[in-house]
Coordinates of N, CA, C and O in Angstrom, one line a residue:
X238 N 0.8 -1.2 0.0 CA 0.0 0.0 0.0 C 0.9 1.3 0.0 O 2.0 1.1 0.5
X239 N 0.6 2.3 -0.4 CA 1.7 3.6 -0.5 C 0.8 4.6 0.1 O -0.5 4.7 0.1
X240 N 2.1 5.4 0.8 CA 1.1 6.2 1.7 C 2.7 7.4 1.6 O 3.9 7.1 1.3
X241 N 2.2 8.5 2.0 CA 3.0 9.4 2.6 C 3.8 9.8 3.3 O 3.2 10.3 4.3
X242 N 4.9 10.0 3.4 CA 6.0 10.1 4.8 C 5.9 11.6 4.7 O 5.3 12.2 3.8
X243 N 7.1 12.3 6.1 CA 7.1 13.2 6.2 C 8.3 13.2 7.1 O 8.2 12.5 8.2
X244 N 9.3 13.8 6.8 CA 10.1 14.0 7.9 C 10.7 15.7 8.3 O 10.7 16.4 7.2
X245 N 11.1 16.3 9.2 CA 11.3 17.7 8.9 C 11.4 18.5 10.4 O 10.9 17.9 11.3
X246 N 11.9 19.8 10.5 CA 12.1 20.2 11.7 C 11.4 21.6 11.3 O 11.2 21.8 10.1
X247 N 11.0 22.8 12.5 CA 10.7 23.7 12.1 C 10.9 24.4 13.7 O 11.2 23.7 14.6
X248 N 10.7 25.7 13.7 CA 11.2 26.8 14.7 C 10.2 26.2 15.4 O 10.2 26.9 16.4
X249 N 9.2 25.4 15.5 CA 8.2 25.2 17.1 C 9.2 24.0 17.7 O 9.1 23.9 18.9
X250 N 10.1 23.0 17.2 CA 11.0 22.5 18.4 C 12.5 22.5 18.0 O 13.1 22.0 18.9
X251 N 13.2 22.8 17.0 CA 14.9 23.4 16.6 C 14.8 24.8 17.0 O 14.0 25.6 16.7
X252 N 16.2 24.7 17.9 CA 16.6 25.9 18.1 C 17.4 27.0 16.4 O 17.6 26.6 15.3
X253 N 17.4 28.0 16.8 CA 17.5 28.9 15.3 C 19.5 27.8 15.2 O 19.7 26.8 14.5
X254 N 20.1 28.2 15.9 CA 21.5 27.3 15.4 C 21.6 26.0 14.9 O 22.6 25.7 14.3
X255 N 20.0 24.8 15.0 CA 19.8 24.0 13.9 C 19.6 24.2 13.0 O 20.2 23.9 12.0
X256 N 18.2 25.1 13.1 CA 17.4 25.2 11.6 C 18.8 26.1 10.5 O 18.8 26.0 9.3
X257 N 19.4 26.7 11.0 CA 20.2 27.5 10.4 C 21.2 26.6 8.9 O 21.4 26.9 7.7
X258 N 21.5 25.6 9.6 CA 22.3 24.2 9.6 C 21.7 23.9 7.9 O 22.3 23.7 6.9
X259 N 20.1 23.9 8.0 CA 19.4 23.0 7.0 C 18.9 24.6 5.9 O 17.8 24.8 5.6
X260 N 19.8 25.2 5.5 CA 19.9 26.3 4.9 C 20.3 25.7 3.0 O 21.2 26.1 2.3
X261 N 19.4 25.0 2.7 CA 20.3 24.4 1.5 C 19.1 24.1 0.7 O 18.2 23.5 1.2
X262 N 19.2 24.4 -0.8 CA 18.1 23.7 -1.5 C 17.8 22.8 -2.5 O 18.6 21.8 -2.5
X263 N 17.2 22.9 -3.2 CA 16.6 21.5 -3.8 C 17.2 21.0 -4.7 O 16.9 19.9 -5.0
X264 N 18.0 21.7 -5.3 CA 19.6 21.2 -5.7 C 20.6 20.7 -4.9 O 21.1 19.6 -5.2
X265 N 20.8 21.1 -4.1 CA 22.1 20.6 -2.6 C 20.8 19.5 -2.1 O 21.6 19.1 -1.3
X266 N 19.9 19.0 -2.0 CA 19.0 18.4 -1.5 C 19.5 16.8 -2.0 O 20.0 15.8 -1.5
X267 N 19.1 17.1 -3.3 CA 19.6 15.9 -4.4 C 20.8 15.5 -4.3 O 20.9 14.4 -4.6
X268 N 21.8 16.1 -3.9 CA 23.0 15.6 -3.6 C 23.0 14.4 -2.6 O 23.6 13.3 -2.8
X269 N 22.2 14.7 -1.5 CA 21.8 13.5 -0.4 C 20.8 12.8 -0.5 O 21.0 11.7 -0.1
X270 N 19.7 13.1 -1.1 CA 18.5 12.2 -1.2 C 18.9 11.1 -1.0 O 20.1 11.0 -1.1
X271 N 18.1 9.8 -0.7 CA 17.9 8.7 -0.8 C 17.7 8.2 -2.3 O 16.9 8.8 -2.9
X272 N 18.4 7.3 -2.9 CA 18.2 7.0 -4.4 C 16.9 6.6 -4.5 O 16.3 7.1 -5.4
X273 N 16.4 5.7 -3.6 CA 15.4 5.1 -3.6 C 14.2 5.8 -3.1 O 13.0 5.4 -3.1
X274 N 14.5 6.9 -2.9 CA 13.0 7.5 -3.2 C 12.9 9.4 -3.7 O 13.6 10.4 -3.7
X275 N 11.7 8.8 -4.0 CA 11.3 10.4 -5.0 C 10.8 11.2 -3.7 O 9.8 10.9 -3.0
X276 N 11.5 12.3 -3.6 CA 11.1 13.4 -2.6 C 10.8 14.9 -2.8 O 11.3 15.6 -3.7
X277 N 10.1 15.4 -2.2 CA 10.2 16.7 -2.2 C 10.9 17.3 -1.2 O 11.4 16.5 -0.5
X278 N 11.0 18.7 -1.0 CA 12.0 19.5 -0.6 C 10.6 21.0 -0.1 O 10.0 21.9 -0.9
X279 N 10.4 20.9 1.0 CA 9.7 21.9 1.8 C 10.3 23.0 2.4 O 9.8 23.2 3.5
X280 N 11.2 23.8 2.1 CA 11.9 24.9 2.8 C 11.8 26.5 2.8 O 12.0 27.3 2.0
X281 N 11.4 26.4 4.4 CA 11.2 28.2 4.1 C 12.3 28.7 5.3 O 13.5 28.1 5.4
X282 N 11.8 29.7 6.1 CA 12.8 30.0 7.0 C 12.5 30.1 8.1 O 13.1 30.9 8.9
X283 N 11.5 29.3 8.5 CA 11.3 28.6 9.4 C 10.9 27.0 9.6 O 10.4 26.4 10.6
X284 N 11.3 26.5 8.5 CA 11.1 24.9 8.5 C 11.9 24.3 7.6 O 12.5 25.1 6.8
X285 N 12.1 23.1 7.4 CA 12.6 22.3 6.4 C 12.1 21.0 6.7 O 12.3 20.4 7.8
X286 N 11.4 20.4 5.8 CA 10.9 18.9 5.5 C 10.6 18.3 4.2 O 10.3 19.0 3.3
X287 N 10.7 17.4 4.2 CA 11.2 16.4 3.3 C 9.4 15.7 3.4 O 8.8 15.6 4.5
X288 N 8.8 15.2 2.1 CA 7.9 14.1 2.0 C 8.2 13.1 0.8 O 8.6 13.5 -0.3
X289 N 7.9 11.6 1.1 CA 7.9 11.0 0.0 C 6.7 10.4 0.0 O 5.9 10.5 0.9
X290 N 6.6 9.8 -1.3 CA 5.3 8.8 -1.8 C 6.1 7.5 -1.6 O 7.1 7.4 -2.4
X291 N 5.8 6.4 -0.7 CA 6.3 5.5 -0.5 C 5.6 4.3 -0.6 O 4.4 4.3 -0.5
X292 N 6.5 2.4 -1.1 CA 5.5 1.9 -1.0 C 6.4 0.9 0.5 O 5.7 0.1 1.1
X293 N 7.3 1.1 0.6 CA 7.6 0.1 2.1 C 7.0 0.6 3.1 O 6.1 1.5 3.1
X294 N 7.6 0.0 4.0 CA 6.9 0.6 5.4 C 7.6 1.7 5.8 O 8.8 2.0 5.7
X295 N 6.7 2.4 6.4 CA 7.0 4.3 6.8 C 8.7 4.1 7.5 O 9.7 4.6 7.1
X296 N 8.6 3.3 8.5 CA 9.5 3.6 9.5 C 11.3 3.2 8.9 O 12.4 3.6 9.2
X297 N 10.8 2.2 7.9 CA 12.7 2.5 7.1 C 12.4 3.9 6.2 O 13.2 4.8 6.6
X298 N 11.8 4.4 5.4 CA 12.0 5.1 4.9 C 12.1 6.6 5.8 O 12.8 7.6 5.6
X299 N 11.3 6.5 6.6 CA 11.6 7.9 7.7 C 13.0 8.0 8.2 O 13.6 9.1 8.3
X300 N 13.9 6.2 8.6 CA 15.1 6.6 9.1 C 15.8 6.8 7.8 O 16.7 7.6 8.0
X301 N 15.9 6.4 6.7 CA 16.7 7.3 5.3 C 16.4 8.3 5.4 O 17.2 9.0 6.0
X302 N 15.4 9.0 5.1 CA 15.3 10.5 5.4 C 15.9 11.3 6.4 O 16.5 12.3 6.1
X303 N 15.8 11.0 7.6 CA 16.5 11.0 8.9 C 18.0 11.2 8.5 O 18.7 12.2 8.6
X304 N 18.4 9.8 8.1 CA 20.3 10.0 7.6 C 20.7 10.9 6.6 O 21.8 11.3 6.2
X305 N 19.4 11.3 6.1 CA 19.6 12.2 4.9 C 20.1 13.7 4.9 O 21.0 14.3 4.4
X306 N 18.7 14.0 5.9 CA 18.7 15.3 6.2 C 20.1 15.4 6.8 O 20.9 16.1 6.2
X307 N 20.4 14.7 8.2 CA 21.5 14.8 8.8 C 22.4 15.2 8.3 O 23.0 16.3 8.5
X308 N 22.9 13.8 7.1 CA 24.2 14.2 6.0 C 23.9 15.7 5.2 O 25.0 16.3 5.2
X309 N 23.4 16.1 5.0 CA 22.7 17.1 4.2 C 23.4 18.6 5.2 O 23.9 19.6 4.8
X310 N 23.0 18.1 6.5 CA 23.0 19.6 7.2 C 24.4 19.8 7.6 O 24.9 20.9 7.9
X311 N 25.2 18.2 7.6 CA 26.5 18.2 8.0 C 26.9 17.9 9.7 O 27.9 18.1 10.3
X312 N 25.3 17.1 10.1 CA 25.3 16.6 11.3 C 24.8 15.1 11.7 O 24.1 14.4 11.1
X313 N 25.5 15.0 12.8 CA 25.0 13.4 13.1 C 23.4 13.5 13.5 O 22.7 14.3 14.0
X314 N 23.2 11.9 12.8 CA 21.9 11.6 13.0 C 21.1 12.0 14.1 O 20.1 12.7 14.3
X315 N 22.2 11.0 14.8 CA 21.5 11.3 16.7 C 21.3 12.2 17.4 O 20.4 12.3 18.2
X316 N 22.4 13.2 17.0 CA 21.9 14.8 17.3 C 20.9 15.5 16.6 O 20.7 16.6 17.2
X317 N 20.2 15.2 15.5 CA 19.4 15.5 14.7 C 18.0 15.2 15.2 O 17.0 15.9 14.9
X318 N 17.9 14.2 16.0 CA 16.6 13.3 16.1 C 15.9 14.2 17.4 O 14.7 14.0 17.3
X319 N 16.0 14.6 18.0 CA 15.2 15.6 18.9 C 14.5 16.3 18.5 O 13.4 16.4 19.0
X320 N 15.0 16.9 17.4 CA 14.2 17.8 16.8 C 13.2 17.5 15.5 O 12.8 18.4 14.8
X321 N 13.1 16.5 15.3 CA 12.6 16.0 14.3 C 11.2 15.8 13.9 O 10.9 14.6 14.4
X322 N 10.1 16.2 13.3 CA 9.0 15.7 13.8 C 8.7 14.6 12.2 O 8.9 14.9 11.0
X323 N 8.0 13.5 12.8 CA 7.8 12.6 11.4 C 6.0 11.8 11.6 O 5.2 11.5 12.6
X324 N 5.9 11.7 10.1 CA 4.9 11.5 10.0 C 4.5 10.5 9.0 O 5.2 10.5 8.0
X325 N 3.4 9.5 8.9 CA 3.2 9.1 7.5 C 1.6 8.9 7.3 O 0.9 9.3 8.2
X326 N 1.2 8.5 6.4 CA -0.4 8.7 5.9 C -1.0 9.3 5.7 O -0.9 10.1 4.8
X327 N -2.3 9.2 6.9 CA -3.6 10.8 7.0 C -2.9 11.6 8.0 O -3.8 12.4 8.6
X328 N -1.7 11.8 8.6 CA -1.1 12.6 9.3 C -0.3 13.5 8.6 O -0.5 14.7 8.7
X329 N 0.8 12.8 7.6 CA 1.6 13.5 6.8 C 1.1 14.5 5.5 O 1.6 15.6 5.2
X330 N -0.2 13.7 4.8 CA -1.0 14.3 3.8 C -1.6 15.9 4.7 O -1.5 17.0 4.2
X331 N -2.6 15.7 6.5 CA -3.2 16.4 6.8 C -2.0 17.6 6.9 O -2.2 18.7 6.3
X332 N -0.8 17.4 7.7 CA 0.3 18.3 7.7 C 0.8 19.2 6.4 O 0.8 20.4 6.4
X333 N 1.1 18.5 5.6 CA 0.9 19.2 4.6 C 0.6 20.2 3.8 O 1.3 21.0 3.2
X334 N -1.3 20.0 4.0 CA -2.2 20.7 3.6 C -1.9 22.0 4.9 O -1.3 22.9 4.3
X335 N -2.1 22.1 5.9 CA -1.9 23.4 6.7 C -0.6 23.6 6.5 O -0.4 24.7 6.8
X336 N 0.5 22.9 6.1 CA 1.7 24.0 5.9 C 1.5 25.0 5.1 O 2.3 25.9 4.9

């Protein structure tokens, strides 16, 4: 079944010295993506998130995204994951729509 992920941080839980980090766009994006999946690139200047149309299960493709972003901002995963908020299905599609 394929459903929607979402992974992404924004100024309601990263401090400004993260989000600062994820300053890069949808060209420098593609440098890290995951091969395996088709993404978009959500960036303003107070957020950055990432959605795919996926057909595995949410929770490997959230942690690629996860290593992604990380590599991407030029930081470790695990420091990354605090701030993270993730999503997939009628959560990820509803988020979305009010971004």
């Amino acid at each position: 079944m394929s459903r929607l992920v979402m992974v992404g941080l924004s100024h309601h839980a990263a401090p400004l010295d993260i989000r600062e980090r994820f300053a890069f766009d949808d060209a420098a994006w593609r440098t890290y993506a995951p091969s395996q999946l088709a993404t978009l690139l959500l960036s303003t200047c107070n957020r950055v998130e990432v959605y795919a149309w996926i057909e595995e299960r949410p929770a490997t493709a959230i942690r690629a995204l996860q290593r992604s972003l990380a590599a991407a901002a030029g930081v470790e995963a695990d420091e990354l994951r605090p701030y993270l908020r993730c999503c997939s299905g009628r959560d990820a599609l509803l988020h979305l729509v009010r971004v």
